[in-house]
Coordinates of C-alpha atoms and ligand atoms in Angstrom, one line a residue:
X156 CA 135.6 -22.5 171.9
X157 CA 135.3 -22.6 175.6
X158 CA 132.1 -22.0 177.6
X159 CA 133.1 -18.5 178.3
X160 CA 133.9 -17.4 174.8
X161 CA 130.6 -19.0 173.8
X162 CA 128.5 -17.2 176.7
X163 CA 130.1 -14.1 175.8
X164 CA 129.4 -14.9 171.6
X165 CA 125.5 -15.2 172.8
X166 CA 125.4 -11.7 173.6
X167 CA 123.5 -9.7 172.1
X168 CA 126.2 -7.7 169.7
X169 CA 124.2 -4.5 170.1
X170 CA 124.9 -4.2 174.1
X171 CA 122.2 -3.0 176.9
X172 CA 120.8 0.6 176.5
X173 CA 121.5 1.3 179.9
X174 CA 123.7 0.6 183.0
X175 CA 123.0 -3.2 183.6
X176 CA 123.1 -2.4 187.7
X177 CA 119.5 -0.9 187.1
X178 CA 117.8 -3.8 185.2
X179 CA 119.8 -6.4 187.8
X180 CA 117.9 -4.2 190.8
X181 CA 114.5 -4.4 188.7
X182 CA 114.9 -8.2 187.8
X183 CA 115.0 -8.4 191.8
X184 CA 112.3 -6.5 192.6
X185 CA 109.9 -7.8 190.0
X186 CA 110.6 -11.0 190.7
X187 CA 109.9 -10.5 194.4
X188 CA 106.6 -9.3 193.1
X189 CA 106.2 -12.4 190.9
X190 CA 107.2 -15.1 193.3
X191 CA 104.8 -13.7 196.4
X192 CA 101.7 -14.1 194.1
X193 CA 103.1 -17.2 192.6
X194 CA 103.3 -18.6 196.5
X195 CA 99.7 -17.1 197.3
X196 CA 98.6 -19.2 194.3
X197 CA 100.2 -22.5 195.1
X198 CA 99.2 -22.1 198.6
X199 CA 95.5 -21.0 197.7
X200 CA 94.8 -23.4 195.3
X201 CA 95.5 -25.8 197.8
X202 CA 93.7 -24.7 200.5
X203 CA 90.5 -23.9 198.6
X204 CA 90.4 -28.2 197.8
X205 CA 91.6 -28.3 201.8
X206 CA 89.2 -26.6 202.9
X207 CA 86.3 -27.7 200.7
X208 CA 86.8 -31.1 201.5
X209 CA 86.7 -30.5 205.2
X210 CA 83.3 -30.1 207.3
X211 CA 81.5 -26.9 209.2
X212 CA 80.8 -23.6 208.4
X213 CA 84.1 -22.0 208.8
X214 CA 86.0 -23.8 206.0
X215 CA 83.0 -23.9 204.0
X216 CA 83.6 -20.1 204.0
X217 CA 87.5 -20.0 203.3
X218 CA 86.8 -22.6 200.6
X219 CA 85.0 -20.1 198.6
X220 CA 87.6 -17.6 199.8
X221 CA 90.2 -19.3 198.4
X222 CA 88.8 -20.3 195.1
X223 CA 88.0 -16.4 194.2
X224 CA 91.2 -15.4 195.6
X225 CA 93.4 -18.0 193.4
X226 CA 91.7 -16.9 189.8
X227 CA 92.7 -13.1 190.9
X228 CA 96.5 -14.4 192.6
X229 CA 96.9 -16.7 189.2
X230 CA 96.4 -13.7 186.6
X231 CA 98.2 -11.5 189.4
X232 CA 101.4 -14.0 189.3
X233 CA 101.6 -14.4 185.2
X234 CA 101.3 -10.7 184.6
X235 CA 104.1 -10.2 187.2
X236 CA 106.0 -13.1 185.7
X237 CA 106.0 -10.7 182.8
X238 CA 108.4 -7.9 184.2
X239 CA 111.6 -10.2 185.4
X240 CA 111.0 -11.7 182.2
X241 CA 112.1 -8.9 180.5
X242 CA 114.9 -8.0 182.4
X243 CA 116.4 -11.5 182.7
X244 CA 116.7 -11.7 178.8
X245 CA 118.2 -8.5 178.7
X246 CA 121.2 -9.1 180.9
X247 CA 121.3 -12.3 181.2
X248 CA 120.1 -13.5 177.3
X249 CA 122.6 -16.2 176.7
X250 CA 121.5 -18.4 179.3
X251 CA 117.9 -17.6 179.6
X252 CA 117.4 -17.8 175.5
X253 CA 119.6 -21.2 175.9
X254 CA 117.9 -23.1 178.2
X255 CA 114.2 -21.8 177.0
X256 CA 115.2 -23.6 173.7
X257 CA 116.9 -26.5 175.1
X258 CA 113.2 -27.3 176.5
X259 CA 111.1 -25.1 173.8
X260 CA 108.1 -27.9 174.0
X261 CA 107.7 -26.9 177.6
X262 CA 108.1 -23.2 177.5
X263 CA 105.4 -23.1 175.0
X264 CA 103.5 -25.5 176.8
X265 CA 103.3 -23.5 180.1
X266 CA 101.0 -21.3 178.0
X267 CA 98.4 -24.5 178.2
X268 CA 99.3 -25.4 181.0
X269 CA 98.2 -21.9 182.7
X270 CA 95.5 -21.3 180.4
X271 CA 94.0 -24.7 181.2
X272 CA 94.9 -24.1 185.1
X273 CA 93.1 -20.5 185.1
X274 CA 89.7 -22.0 183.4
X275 CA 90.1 -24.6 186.1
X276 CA 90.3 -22.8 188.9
X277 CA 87.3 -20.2 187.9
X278 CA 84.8 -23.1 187.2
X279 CA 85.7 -24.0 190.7
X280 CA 85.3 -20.8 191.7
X281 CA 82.0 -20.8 190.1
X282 CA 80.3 -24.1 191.2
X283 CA 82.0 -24.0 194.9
X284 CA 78.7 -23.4 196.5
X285 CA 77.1 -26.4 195.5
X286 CA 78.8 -28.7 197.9
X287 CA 79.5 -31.7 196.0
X288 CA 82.2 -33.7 196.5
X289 CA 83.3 -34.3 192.7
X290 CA 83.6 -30.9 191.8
X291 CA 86.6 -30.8 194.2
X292 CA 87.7 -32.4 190.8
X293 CA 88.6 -28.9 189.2
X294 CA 90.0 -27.4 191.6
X295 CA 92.6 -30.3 192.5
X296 CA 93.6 -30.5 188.8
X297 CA 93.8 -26.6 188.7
X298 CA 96.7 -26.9 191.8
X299 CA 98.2 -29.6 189.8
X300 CA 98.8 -27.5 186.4
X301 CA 99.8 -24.5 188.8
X302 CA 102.6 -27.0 190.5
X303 CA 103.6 -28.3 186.6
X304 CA 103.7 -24.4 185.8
X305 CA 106.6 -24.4 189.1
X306 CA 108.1 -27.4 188.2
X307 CA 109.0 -26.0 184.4
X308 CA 109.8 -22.6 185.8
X309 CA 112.0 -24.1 188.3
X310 CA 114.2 -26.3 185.5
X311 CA 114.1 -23.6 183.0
X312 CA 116.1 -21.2 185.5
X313 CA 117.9 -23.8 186.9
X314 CA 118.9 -25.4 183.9
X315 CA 120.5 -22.1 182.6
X316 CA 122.6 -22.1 185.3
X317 CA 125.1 -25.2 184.1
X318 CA 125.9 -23.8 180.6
X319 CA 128.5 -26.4 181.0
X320 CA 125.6 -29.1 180.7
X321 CA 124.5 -27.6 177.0
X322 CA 126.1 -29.3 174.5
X323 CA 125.4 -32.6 176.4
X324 CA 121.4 -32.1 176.8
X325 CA 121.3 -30.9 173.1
X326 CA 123.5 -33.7 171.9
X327 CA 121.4 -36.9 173.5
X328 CA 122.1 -40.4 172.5
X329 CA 124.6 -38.9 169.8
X330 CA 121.4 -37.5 167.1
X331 CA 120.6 -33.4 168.3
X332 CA 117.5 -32.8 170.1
X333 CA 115.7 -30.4 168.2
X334 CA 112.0 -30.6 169.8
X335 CA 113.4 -29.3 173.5
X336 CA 110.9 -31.9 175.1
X337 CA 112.8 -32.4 178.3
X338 CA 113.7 -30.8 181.5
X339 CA 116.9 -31.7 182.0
X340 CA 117.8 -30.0 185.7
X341 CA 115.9 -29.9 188.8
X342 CA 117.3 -29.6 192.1
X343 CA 114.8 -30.5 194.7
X344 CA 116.2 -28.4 198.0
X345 CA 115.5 -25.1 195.4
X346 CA 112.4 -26.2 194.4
X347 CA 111.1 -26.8 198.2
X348 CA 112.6 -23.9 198.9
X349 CA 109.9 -21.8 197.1
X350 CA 107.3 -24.1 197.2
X351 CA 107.8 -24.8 201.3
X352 CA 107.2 -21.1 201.4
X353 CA 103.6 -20.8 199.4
X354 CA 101.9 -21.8 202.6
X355 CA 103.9 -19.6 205.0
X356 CA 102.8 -17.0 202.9
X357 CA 99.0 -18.6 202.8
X358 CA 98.9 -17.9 206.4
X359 CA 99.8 -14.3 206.3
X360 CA 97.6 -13.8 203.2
X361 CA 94.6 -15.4 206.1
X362 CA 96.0 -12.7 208.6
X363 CA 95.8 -9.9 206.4
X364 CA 92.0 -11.2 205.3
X365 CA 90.9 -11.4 208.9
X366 CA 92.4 -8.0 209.8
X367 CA 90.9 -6.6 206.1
X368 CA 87.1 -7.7 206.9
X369 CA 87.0 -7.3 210.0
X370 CA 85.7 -3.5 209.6
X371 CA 82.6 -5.2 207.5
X372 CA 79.6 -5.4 209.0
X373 CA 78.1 -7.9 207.3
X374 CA 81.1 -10.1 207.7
X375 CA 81.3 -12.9 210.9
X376 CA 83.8 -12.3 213.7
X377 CA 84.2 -15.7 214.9
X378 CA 84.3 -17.0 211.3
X379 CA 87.4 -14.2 210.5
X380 CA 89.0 -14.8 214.1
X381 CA 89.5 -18.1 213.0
X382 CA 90.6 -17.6 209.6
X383 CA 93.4 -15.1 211.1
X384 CA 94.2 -17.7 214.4
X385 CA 94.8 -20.5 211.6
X386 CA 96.5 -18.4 209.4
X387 CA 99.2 -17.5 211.8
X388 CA 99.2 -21.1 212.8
X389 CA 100.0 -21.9 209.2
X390 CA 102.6 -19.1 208.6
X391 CA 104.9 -19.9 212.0
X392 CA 104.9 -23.4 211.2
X393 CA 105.7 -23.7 207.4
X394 CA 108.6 -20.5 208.3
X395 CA 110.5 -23.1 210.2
X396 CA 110.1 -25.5 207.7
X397 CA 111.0 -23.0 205.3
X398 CA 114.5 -22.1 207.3
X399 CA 115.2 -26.1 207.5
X400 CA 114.7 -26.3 203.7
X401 CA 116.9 -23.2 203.1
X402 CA 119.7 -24.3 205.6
X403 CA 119.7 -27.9 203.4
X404 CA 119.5 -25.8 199.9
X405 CA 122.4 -24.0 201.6
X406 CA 124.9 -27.2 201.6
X407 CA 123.6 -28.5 198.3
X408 CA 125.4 -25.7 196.8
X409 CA 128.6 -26.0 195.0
X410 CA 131.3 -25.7 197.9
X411 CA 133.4 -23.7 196.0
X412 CA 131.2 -20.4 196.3
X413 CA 131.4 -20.1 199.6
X414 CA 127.6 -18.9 200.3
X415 CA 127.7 -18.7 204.3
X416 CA 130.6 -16.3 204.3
X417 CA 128.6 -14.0 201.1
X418 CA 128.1 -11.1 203.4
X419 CA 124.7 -10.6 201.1
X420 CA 123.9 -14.0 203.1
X421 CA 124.5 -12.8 206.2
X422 CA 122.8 -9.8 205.8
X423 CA 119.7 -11.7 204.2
X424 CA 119.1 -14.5 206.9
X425 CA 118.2 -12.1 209.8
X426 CA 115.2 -11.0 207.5
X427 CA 113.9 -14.4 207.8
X428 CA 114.5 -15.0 211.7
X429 CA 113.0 -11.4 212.6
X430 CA 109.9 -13.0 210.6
X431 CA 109.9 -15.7 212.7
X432 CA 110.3 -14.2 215.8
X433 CA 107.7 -11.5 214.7
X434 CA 105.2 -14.3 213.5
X435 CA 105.7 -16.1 217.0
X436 CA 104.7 -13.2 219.2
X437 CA 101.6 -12.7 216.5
X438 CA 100.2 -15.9 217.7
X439 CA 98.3 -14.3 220.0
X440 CA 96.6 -11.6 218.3
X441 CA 97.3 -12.1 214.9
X442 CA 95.1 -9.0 213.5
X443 CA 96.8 -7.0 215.1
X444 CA 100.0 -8.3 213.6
X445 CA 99.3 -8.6 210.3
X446 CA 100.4 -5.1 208.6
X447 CA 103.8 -5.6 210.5
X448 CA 104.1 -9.2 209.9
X449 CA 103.6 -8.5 205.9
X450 CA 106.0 -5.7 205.8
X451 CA 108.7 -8.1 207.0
X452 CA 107.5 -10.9 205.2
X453 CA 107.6 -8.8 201.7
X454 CA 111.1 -7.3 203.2
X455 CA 112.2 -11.0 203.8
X456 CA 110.8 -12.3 200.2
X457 CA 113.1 -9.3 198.4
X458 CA 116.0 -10.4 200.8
X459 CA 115.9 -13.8 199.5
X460 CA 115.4 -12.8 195.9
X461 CA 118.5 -10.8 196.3
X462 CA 120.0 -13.8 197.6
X463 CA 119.0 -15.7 194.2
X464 CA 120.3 -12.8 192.4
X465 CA 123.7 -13.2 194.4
X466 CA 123.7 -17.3 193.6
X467 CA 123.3 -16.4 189.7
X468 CA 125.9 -14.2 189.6
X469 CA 128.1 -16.5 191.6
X470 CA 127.3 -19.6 188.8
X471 CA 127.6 -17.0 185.8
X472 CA 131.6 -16.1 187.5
X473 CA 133.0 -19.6 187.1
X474 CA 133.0 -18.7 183.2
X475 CA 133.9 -14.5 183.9
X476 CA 130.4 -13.5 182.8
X477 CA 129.7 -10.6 184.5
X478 CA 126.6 -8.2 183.8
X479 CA 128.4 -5.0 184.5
X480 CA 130.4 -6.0 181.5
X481 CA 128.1 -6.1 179.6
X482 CA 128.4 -4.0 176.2
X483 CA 126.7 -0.6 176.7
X484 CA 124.9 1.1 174.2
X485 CA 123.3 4.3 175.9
X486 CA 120.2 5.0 174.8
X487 CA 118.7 7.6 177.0
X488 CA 115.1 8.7 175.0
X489 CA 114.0 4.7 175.2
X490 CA 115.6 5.1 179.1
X491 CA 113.2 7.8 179.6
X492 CA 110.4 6.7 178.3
X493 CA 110.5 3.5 180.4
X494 CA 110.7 5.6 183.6
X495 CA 108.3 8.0 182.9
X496 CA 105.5 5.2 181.8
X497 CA 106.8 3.2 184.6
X498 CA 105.8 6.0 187.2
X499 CA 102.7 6.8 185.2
X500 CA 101.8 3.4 186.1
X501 CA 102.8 3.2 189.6
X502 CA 100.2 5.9 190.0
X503 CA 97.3 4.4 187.9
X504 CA 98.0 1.2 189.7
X505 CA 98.1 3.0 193.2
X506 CA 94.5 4.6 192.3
X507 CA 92.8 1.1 191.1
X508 CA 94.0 -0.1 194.3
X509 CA 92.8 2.1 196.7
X510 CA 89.4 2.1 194.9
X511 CA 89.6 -1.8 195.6
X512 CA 90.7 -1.4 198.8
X513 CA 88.2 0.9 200.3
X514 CA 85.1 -0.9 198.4
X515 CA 85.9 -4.2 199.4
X516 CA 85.8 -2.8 203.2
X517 CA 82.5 -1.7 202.9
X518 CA 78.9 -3.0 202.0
X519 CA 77.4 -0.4 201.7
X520 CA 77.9 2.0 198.4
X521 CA 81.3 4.6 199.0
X522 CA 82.1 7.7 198.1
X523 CA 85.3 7.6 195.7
X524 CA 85.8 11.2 195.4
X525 CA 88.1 11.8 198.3
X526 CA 90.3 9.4 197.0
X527 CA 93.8 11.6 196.5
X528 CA 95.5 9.7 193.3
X529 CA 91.9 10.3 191.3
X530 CA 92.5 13.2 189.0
X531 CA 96.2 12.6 189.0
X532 CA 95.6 9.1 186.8
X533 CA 93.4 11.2 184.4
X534 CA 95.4 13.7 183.6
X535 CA 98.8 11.3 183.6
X536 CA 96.9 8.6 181.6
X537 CA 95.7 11.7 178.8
X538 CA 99.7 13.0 178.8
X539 CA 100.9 9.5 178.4
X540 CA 99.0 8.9 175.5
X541 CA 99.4 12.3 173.7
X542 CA 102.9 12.0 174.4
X543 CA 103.1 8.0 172.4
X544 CA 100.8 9.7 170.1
X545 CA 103.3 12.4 169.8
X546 CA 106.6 10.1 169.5
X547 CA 104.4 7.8 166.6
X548 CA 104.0 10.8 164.4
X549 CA 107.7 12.3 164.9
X550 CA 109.2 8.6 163.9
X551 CA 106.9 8.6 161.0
X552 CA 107.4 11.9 159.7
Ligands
HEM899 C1 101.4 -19.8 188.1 C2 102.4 -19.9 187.2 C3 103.8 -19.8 187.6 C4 104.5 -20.4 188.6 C5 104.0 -21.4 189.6 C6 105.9 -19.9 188.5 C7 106.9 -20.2 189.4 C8 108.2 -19.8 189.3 C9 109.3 -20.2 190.2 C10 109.1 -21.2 191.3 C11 110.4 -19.6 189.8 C12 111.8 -19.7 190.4 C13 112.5 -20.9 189.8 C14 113.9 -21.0 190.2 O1 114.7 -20.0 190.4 O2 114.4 -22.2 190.4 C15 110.0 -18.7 188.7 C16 110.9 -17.9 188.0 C17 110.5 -17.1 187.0 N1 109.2 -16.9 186.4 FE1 107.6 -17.8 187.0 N2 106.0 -19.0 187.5 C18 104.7 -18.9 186.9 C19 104.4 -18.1 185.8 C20 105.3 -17.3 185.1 C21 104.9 -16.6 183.9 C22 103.6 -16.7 183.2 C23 106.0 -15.9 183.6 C24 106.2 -15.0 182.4 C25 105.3 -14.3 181.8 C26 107.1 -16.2 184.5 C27 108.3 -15.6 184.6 C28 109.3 -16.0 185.4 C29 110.7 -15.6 185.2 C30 111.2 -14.7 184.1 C31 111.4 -16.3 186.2 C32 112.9 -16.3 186.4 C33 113.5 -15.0 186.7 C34 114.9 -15.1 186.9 O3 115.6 -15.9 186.3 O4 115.4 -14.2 187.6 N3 106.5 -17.0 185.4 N4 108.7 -18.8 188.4

């Protein structure tokens, strides 16, 4: 059997229950979600131990920023690690499944690992205040698990990219490997590529902060004017260091495929230089920027998970595996109820955030009841549940 007829016996014999097109353009879009919180985390565990271990008021401040920020950015990135998840092993089950087994000890390690990284990063959170140098301690080994967390992830995906590579992982030294306790593929330019970008991203997140509390009185100008000057800083400096790690991922690629000519390429890269330019211009007022500068860089983030999507598709063609050929089994009630609890949640979602948003903005006690999305999430949360309830008893009966 050749690799092709193998990747094609993986499938799953009972097809997808809808067109595969749509669960390819969720995968992108949920892991755009997933990989900005996953870069806010990396780049604000970091600079919460930066920052703590640095003198003066100001970073004493965006320490404890920081290290409340990172144990709501860490459950943030794991739930939305949750959606691509699902959609990967739906079209793409042979590899995922594969190479999650050729390195089972570590898939169900990450669990640890996060768990472990989490309680890290909130006792941190809680004993930041007290100034002492060797409770840096928890916070630096919380950063650490996070970048392990990357480093699995990364040779997880990257491994299921070289099914050609199988056989020869699972065989080593002629006896099978049967406790999947290695990585066995990591390609560094990748890896940089979205680890590089966790502090561009840091310095927008600052941007956005400063511009956020800046309508709080009880909140310091000069301190927030700072925090938004550096951020900028940050963000325009680790962009270009971003682009330089992307053009070197670029020629790493097998030469075969062509990338620069992929006119999803071309159409992605201006994203990233429109960023640039946008972020250089920002430089001198970067609150005023920052709602325009994260717009492009969300835009820029979904290009270049698009891009990914495009690279995985180009790997999965050397052996003809294609996702729109994959078996389809329509199943249009399951289809359904996916959209509908899907927008149902959009809107639930929109409303927690907007009571968030408007409470952290103010310190003095608000008045929710203007807020538009309210009664909408009551009455949608009710009919969603009547409606499972509903479904329940009709399958039972
Ligand atoms: C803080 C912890 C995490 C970090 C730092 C992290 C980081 C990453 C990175 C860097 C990638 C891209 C790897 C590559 O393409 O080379 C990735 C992909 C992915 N992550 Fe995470 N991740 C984390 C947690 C999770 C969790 C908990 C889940 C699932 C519940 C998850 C689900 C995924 C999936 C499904 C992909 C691949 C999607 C695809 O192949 O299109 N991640 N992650």
């Amino acid at each position: 059997m050749n690799v092709a007829e193998m990747l094609k016996s993986l499938q799953d014999p009972m097809g997808v229950p809808f067109y595969p097109l749509v669960f390819q353009i969720l995968l992108v879009l949920t892991f755009a979600l997933h990989i900005i919180f996953v870069n806010f985390v990396i780049g604000g565990s970091f600079m919460t131990v930066y920052a703590y271990f640095r003198r003066g008021n100001n970073y004493r401040l965006l320490a404890k920023a920081f290290a409340k920020a990172t144990t709501i950015n860490l459950s943030l990135a794991i739930v939305l690690g949750v959606a691509p998840l699902l959609f990967v092993q739906v079209i793409y089950d042979p590899f995922w499944y594969t190479s999650n087994v050729l390195s089972a000890s570590w898939m169900i390690g990450i669990l640890f690992v996060l768990m472990a990284a989490f309680s890290f990063a909130y006792v941190f959170y809680l004993k930041v205040n007290k100034g002492k140098r060797h409770i840096a301690v928890w916070g630096i080994l919380a950063f650490l698990l996070v970048m392990l967390a990357a480093v699995i992830m990364h040779a997880v995906s990257y491994q299921a990219l070289q099914p050609e590579k199988w056989l020869q992982w699972y065989m080593n030294n002629n006896s099978t490997d049967l406790y999947g306790a290695r990585l066995h593929a990591f390609q560094w330019p990748r890896f940089l590529h979205f680890i590089i970008a966790s502090f561009a991203l840091t310095g927008v997140f600052m941007m956005l902060y400063a511009w956020y509390f800046w309508k709080r009185e009880d909140m310091d100008k000069t301190y927030l004017a700072w925090v938004g000057k550096a951020g900028a800083e940050m963000a325009v400096y680790f962009t270009v260091l971003q682009m330089a790690v992307g053009v070197w991922w670029l020629l790493s690629l097998p030469a075969t495929f062509h990338f620069y000519t992929n006119y999803m390429f071309l159409t992605g890269v201006p994203f990233a230089i429109v960023l640039l330019l946008v972020l250089i211009k920002a430089q001198s007022d970067p609150r005023k920027y920052a709602l325009p500068v994260a717009a492009i860089m969300m835009l820029t983030v979904l290009a270049m998970s698009s891009l990914r999507e495009v690279l995985r598709m180009l790997y999965a063609g050397k052996y003809n595996y294609s996702v729109y050929s994959y078996k389809l089994n329509l199943s249009y009630g399951s289809t359904a109820l996916f959209l509908v609890s899907f927008v149902m949640g959009i809107v639930i979602v929109g409303y927690m955030i907007s009571v968030v948003f408007k409470m952290g903005r103010s310190s003095k006690p608000i008045d929710l009841s203007s807020l538009k999305l309210r009664s909408w999430s009551v009455y949608l949360m009710i009919a969603w549940i009547l409606m499972m309830i509903g479904i329940g008893v009709a399958i039972a009966s």
